[in-house]
């Protein structure tokens, strides 16, 4: 029996596929510093944990497909607090994490075979979502040398065909950490208007911008309300990746009516997790200030370590919690496997995610490794020392 084409085409996650090597290294007694996955070690806020503990209904029932009213109202307040105006509760549908929000956005915007333009490297699971929905990703390549700056308008325009339905952005970027300016986003919105496209913005790292940068939401472009869609999540915002709560936001009424029908087909998002996410609206600005400072210090540390090797190409990213340096090696995946199987420094080694899987264009990103600064500074310092020591040894034998 044959499986579907989708089943054969779906890619293994580059973030997770080398895990068996890490597990084996651990079995052999090695300590592995995991910088491959965006699973922060920051504690989930106590108010959220308490909300889980305090749930005491007798029946854990289905909720509304669009999400619990109280949580949607809380979300509206949250977006208004960010300065996003002219938004209504019905412009927000709660989803089963950011992942479902992205898939729903693709379902309502594209027919099978349609194309979406995404600057690459991009969050690797976009490839998987495109396979699930039979959509073609048209990548526009960005480069480590200039901090993965958004491609020039002409470059994006060249990729537009009669099948293009949307431009999709991740801001701040995973895996790049790049933060797009308001002017850069205005160019994208303008292009979308010219070619009648949607703009889907993945803003799950919105809170994590550094060096005085200000995050601009695509929802800020009120004159493009019909074509802008935000996909969002609590996973990173509250260091609550297991909560599986996200949302999709758009002022386009027809689009949201269609999203709701898809949402009805999957019944509802998880009830208790919405209540727990709702409790997080009690957190003050100081919560984000603290977390933000911690991530900034970690970024500075990792960046400073990388700077010690002049053969590594890396510009300092302004947001999220990733860096994607270019290493002076041919094949980052082989290097990572080598670090896990053949190398250690006093019984310790390190793991990153090979860059290639974050691109849709075959063969590029082979010398890049995504590093997630999701460990405390002491652990990061050790991990970086191991990585750079391993790099020197590996270069002499590659
Ligand atoms: N979007 C981006 C850019 C991400 O990095 C991730 C997770 O790493 C997601 C979406 C998925 O988030 P969620 O856990 O809400 O599904």
Coordinates of C-alpha atoms and ligand atoms in Angstrom, one line a residue:
X1 CA 0.0 0.0 0.0
X2 CA 1.2 3.5 -0.8
X3 CA 0.8 6.5 1.5
X4 CA -0.2 10.0 0.3
X5 CA 2.3 12.2 -1.5
X6 CA 2.1 14.5 1.5
X7 CA 3.2 11.6 3.7
X8 CA 6.3 11.1 1.6
X9 CA 7.0 14.8 1.1
X10 CA 6.7 16.1 4.7
X11 CA 10.2 17.0 6.1
X12 CA 11.5 15.8 9.4
X13 CA 12.0 18.7 11.7
X14 CA 15.7 19.8 11.7
X15 CA 15.1 20.9 15.2
X16 CA 14.2 17.5 16.4
X17 CA 15.7 15.0 14.0
X18 CA 19.1 14.8 15.6
X19 CA 17.6 14.1 19.0
X20 CA 18.4 10.3 18.9
X21 CA 22.1 11.3 18.8
X22 CA 21.6 13.5 21.8
X23 CA 19.7 10.7 23.6
X24 CA 22.5 8.3 22.8
X25 CA 25.2 10.7 24.0
X26 CA 23.3 11.1 27.3
X27 CA 23.0 7.3 27.6
X28 CA 26.8 7.2 27.4
X29 CA 27.0 9.6 30.3
X30 CA 27.6 12.9 28.4
X31 CA 26.0 16.1 29.4
X32 CA 24.4 17.7 26.4
X33 CA 23.7 21.5 26.4
X34 CA 20.6 21.7 24.1
X35 CA 20.6 24.9 22.1
X36 CA 18.6 23.2 19.3
X37 CA 15.1 23.8 20.4
X38 CA 13.2 27.0 21.4
X39 CA 12.1 25.6 24.8
X40 CA 13.0 28.3 27.3
X41 CA 14.1 27.5 30.8
X42 CA 12.3 30.7 32.1
X43 CA 9.8 29.7 34.7
X44 CA 6.1 29.8 33.6
X45 CA 4.4 32.6 35.6
X46 CA 3.0 31.4 39.0
X47 CA -0.4 33.0 38.2
X48 CA -0.6 30.6 35.2
X49 CA 0.4 27.5 37.2
X50 CA -2.1 28.5 39.9
X51 CA -4.9 28.8 37.4
X52 CA -4.2 25.2 36.4
X53 CA -4.2 24.0 40.0
X54 CA -7.3 25.9 40.9
X55 CA -9.5 24.5 38.1
X56 CA -12.3 22.7 40.0
X57 CA -15.2 22.2 37.6
X58 CA -16.9 18.8 37.8
X59 CA -17.0 18.3 34.0
X60 CA -14.2 19.4 31.7
X61 CA -16.6 20.3 28.8
X62 CA -16.2 21.6 25.2
X63 CA -15.9 25.3 25.0
X64 CA -16.9 27.7 22.1
X65 CA -15.0 27.0 18.8
X66 CA -13.9 30.6 18.7
X67 CA -12.5 30.4 22.3
X68 CA -13.8 31.4 25.7
X69 CA -15.4 34.8 25.8
X70 CA -13.5 35.9 28.8
X71 CA -10.2 34.9 27.2
X72 CA -11.0 36.7 23.9
X73 CA -11.9 39.8 25.8
X74 CA -8.6 39.5 27.7
X75 CA -6.8 39.2 24.3
X76 CA -8.6 42.3 23.0
X77 CA -7.4 44.2 26.0
X78 CA -3.9 42.9 25.5
X79 CA -3.8 44.0 21.8
X80 CA -5.3 47.4 22.7
X81 CA -2.6 47.7 25.4
X82 CA 0.0 47.3 22.5
X83 CA -1.6 50.3 20.8
X84 CA -3.5 48.3 18.2
X85 CA -6.8 50.2 17.5
X86 CA -10.1 49.4 15.8
X87 CA -10.0 45.7 16.8
X88 CA -13.1 43.8 18.0
X89 CA -13.5 40.6 19.9
X90 CA -14.8 38.9 16.8
X91 CA -11.5 39.7 15.0
X92 CA -9.9 37.2 17.3
X93 CA -10.3 33.4 17.3
X94 CA -8.4 31.3 19.8
X95 CA -6.5 28.4 18.3
X96 CA -4.7 25.3 19.4
X97 CA -1.4 27.1 19.7
X98 CA 0.3 29.3 17.1
X99 CA 0.7 26.2 15.0
X100 CA -3.0 25.9 14.3
X101 CA -3.3 29.6 13.7
X102 CA -0.7 29.3 10.9
X103 CA -2.4 26.3 9.3
X104 CA -5.9 28.0 9.5
X105 CA -4.5 31.1 7.9
X106 CA -3.1 29.1 5.1
X107 CA -6.3 27.1 4.7
X108 CA -8.5 30.2 4.4
X109 CA -6.1 32.1 2.1
X110 CA -4.8 29.5 -0.3
X111 CA -6.1 26.8 -2.7
X112 CA -4.0 23.8 -3.2
X113 CA -1.1 24.7 -5.6
X114 CA -1.2 28.4 -4.6
X115 CA 2.0 30.1 -3.6
X116 CA 3.1 32.1 -0.6
X117 CA 6.3 34.1 -0.5
X118 CA 8.4 33.8 2.7
X119 CA 11.8 35.4 3.3
X120 CA 14.1 32.5 4.1
X121 CA 15.5 31.2 6.4
X122 CA 12.2 30.8 8.2
X123 CA 10.6 28.9 11.0
X124 CA 11.2 25.4 9.7
X125 CA 7.7 24.1 10.3
X126 CA 6.3 26.5 7.7
X127 CA 7.6 23.9 5.3
X128 CA 5.6 21.2 7.1
X129 CA 2.4 23.4 7.1
X130 CA 2.8 24.0 3.4
X131 CA 3.0 20.3 2.8
X132 CA -0.1 19.7 4.9
X133 CA -2.1 22.3 3.0
X134 CA -0.7 21.6 -0.5
X135 CA 0.8 25.1 -0.8
X136 CA 4.0 26.0 -2.5
X137 CA 6.5 28.1 -0.5
X138 CA 8.3 30.6 -2.7
X139 CA 11.4 31.6 -0.7
X140 CA 13.2 34.9 -1.0
X141 CA 16.6 34.4 0.4
X142 CA 18.1 36.7 3.1
X143 CA 21.7 36.6 4.2
X144 CA 23.8 36.3 7.4
X145 CA 26.2 39.0 6.2
X146 CA 23.6 41.8 6.6
X147 CA 21.7 40.4 9.5
X148 CA 19.1 38.6 7.4
X149 CA 17.6 42.0 6.5
X150 CA 14.2 41.9 4.7
X151 CA 14.7 41.4 1.0
X152 CA 14.5 44.4 -1.3
X153 CA 11.0 45.2 -2.7
X154 CA 12.2 44.2 -6.2
X155 CA 13.4 40.8 -5.0
X156 CA 10.1 40.1 -3.5
X157 CA 8.2 41.4 -6.5
X158 CA 10.2 39.0 -8.8
X159 CA 8.9 36.1 -6.8
X160 CA 5.2 37.1 -7.3
X161 CA 3.3 35.0 -9.9
X162 CA -0.4 34.7 -10.8
X163 CA -0.6 32.0 -8.1
X164 CA 0.8 34.1 -5.2
X165 CA -1.8 34.6 -2.5
X166 CA 0.2 36.0 0.4
X167 CA 3.5 37.2 1.8
X168 CA 4.3 35.6 5.1
X169 CA 6.7 37.1 7.7
X170 CA 8.0 36.2 11.0
X171 CA 8.7 39.3 13.1
X172 CA 10.9 39.1 15.2
X173 CA 12.3 36.2 13.2
X174 CA 12.9 32.6 14.0
X175 CA 15.7 31.5 13.3
X176 CA 17.3 34.9 12.5
X177 CA 16.3 37.1 15.4
X178 CA 15.8 39.9 12.9
X179 CA 13.3 42.6 13.8
X180 CA 11.6 44.4 10.8
X181 CA 11.2 48.2 11.0
X182 CA 7.9 50.0 10.5
X183 CA 9.2 51.3 7.1
X184 CA 10.2 47.9 6.0
X185 CA 6.8 46.5 6.9
X186 CA 5.1 49.5 5.1
X187 CA 6.9 48.4 1.9
X188 CA 5.6 44.9 2.2
X189 CA 2.0 46.2 2.9
X190 CA 2.3 48.4 -0.1
X191 CA 3.5 45.6 -2.3
X192 CA 0.6 43.4 -1.0
X193 CA -1.9 46.2 -1.9
X194 CA -0.4 46.5 -5.4
X195 CA -0.6 42.8 -6.1
X196 CA -3.8 42.1 -4.1
X197 CA -2.1 39.8 -1.6
X198 CA -2.6 38.9 2.1
X199 CA 0.1 39.5 4.6
X200 CA 0.4 36.9 7.3
X201 CA 2.6 38.0 10.2
X202 CA 3.8 35.5 12.8
X203 CA 4.4 37.7 15.8
X204 CA 4.9 35.0 18.5
X205 CA 8.1 36.7 19.6
X206 CA 6.6 40.2 19.7
X207 CA 7.6 40.8 23.4
X208 CA 11.3 39.9 22.8
X209 CA 13.0 42.9 21.2
X210 CA 16.1 44.5 22.5
X211 CA 18.3 47.6 22.3
X212 CA 15.4 50.0 22.5
X213 CA 13.8 48.6 19.2
X214 CA 10.1 48.8 19.0
X215 CA 8.0 46.0 17.6
X216 CA 5.6 47.0 14.9
X217 CA 2.6 44.7 14.4
X218 CA 1.2 44.2 10.9
X219 CA -2.2 45.1 12.5
X220 CA -0.8 48.7 12.9
X221 CA -1.4 49.2 9.2
X222 CA -5.1 50.1 9.5
X223 CA -5.4 51.0 5.8
X224 CA -4.6 47.3 5.0
X225 CA -7.1 45.9 7.5
X226 CA -8.7 43.5 5.0
X227 CA -5.4 41.9 4.0
X228 CA -3.5 41.6 7.3
X229 CA -3.5 38.5 9.5
X230 CA -1.6 37.9 12.7
X231 CA -0.8 34.5 14.1
X232 CA 0.0 34.5 17.7
X233 CA 0.8 32.2 20.7
X234 CA 1.4 32.1 24.4
X235 CA 4.1 29.5 24.1
X236 CA 7.0 31.9 24.1
X237 CA 5.4 35.0 25.6
X238 CA 4.8 33.2 29.0
X239 CA 7.3 30.4 28.6
X240 CA 4.3 28.1 28.4
X241 CA 5.0 25.9 25.3
X242 CA 2.9 23.0 26.7
X243 CA -0.2 25.2 27.1
X244 CA -1.0 24.9 23.4
X245 CA -2.9 28.2 23.1
X246 CA -2.6 30.7 20.3
X247 CA -4.9 32.9 18.2
X248 CA -5.5 34.3 14.8
X249 CA -6.4 37.9 14.4
X250 CA -7.8 39.7 11.4
X251 CA -10.2 42.5 10.7
X252 CA -11.3 40.8 7.5
X253 CA -14.8 39.6 8.4
X254 CA -15.2 37.1 5.6
X255 CA -11.9 35.6 6.4
X256 CA -12.7 35.3 10.1
X257 CA -16.1 33.8 9.2
X258 CA -14.3 31.1 7.2
X259 CA -11.7 30.6 10.0
X260 CA -14.6 30.0 12.4
X261 CA -16.0 27.2 10.2
X262 CA -12.6 25.5 10.2
X263 CA -12.5 26.0 14.0
X264 CA -15.9 24.5 14.4
X265 CA -14.6 21.3 12.6
X266 CA -12.0 20.9 15.3
X267 CA -14.6 21.7 18.0
X268 CA -12.7 23.9 20.4
X269 CA -9.3 25.0 21.9
X270 CA -8.4 23.5 25.3
X271 CA -10.5 25.0 28.1
X272 CA -8.2 24.9 31.1
X273 CA -5.3 26.2 29.1
X274 CA -7.3 29.2 28.0
X275 CA -8.1 30.0 31.6
X276 CA -4.5 29.6 32.5
X277 CA -3.5 31.9 29.7
X278 CA -6.2 34.4 30.8
X279 CA -4.6 34.6 34.2
X280 CA -1.4 35.9 32.6
X281 CA -3.2 39.2 31.8
X282 CA -2.7 40.0 35.5
X283 CA 1.1 40.2 34.9
X284 CA 2.5 43.7 34.9
X285 CA 5.0 45.2 32.6
X286 CA 7.7 44.3 35.0
X287 CA 7.3 40.7 34.1
X288 CA 8.2 41.3 30.4
X289 CA 11.0 43.8 31.4
X290 CA 12.7 41.1 33.5
X291 CA 12.3 38.4 30.9
X292 CA 13.4 40.7 28.2
X293 CA 16.5 41.7 30.2
X294 CA 17.4 38.1 30.8
X295 CA 17.2 37.2 27.1
X296 CA 19.1 40.3 26.1
X297 CA 22.0 39.4 28.4
X298 CA 22.0 35.9 27.0
X299 CA 22.1 37.2 23.5
X300 CA 25.0 39.5 24.3
X301 CA 26.8 36.6 25.9
X302 CA 26.4 34.2 23.0
X303 CA 27.2 36.9 20.5
X304 CA 30.3 38.0 22.3
X305 CA 31.5 34.3 22.4
X306 CA 30.9 34.0 18.6
X307 CA 32.8 37.2 18.0
X308 CA 35.9 35.4 19.4
X309 CA 36.2 33.5 16.2
X310 CA 36.7 35.9 13.3
X311 CA 35.7 33.1 10.8
X312 CA 32.2 33.0 12.1
X313 CA 29.7 35.3 10.4
X314 CA 27.1 36.7 12.7
X315 CA 25.4 40.1 13.1
X316 CA 23.8 40.9 16.4
X317 CA 20.1 40.1 16.1
X318 CA 17.6 42.5 17.7
X319 CA 14.9 40.1 18.8
X320 CA 13.5 36.6 19.5
X321 CA 15.9 34.2 21.2
X322 CA 17.9 32.8 18.4
X323 CA 21.0 33.4 16.4
X324 CA 21.9 31.8 13.1
X325 CA 25.7 32.1 12.7
X326 CA 27.5 30.9 9.6
X327 CA 30.4 28.6 10.6
X328 CA 33.6 28.0 8.6
X329 CA 32.6 24.4 7.9
X330 CA 31.0 22.6 5.0
X331 CA 28.2 20.7 6.6
X332 CA 26.7 21.8 9.9
X333 CA 24.6 18.7 10.3
X334 CA 27.7 16.5 10.2
X335 CA 29.4 18.8 12.6
X336 CA 26.5 18.6 15.1
X337 CA 26.4 14.8 14.8
X338 CA 30.2 14.7 15.4
X339 CA 29.8 16.9 18.5
X340 CA 27.3 14.5 19.9
X341 CA 29.0 11.3 18.9
X342 CA 32.7 11.9 18.9
X343 CA 33.5 14.9 20.9
X344 CA 33.2 16.1 24.5
X345 CA 35.0 18.5 26.8
X346 CA 35.2 16.9 30.3
X347 CA 32.1 14.8 29.5
X348 CA 30.0 17.6 28.1
X349 CA 28.9 18.5 24.6
X350 CA 26.5 20.8 22.9
X351 CA 23.7 20.6 20.3
X352 CA 22.4 23.1 17.8
X353 CA 19.9 22.9 14.9
X354 CA 21.4 22.6 11.4
X355 CA 20.6 25.7 9.3
X356 CA 19.7 24.0 6.1
X357 CA 16.2 22.9 7.3
X358 CA 15.2 26.5 7.8
X359 CA 15.5 27.2 4.0
X360 CA 13.2 26.1 1.2
X361 CA 15.9 26.6 -1.5
X362 CA 17.9 23.3 -1.6
X363 CA 21.6 23.4 -0.7
X364 CA 21.8 26.7 1.2
X365 CA 22.3 27.2 4.9
X366 CA 24.5 24.1 5.1
X367 CA 27.1 26.0 7.0
X368 CA 24.7 27.6 9.5
X369 CA 23.6 26.5 12.9
X370 CA 20.6 27.9 14.8
X371 CA 21.4 28.5 18.4
X372 CA 18.5 29.1 20.8
X373 CA 19.6 31.0 23.9
X374 CA 17.2 29.2 26.2
X375 CA 19.6 28.2 28.9
X376 CA 20.9 30.2 31.8
X377 CA 24.0 32.3 31.3
X378 CA 26.3 30.0 33.2
X379 CA 25.2 27.0 31.0
X380 CA 25.3 29.2 27.9
X381 CA 28.9 30.2 28.6
X382 CA 30.0 26.6 29.0
X383 CA 28.0 25.5 25.9
X384 CA 29.6 28.2 23.8
X385 CA 33.1 27.3 25.0
X386 CA 32.5 23.7 24.1
X387 CA 31.1 24.7 20.7
X388 CA 34.0 26.9 19.8
X389 CA 36.6 24.4 21.1
X390 CA 34.8 21.6 19.1
X391 CA 34.8 23.8 16.0
X392 CA 38.5 24.2 16.1
X393 CA 39.1 20.5 16.4
X394 CA 36.5 19.6 13.8
X395 CA 38.0 22.1 11.3
X396 CA 41.3 20.3 11.6
X397 CA 39.7 16.9 10.6
X398 CA 36.8 17.9 8.3
Ligands
LIG1 N1 5.9 30.5 15.0 C1 7.2 30.5 15.3 C2 8.0 31.5 14.6 C3 7.7 29.7 16.3 O1 9.1 29.8 16.5 C4 6.9 28.7 16.9 C5 7.5 27.7 17.8 O2 8.7 27.6 18.0 C6 5.6 28.6 16.5 C7 5.1 29.5 15.6 C8 4.7 27.6 17.1 O3 4.2 28.0 18.4 P1 3.2 27.2 19.2 O4 4.0 26.5 20.3 O5 2.2 28.2 19.7 O6 2.6 26.2 18.3

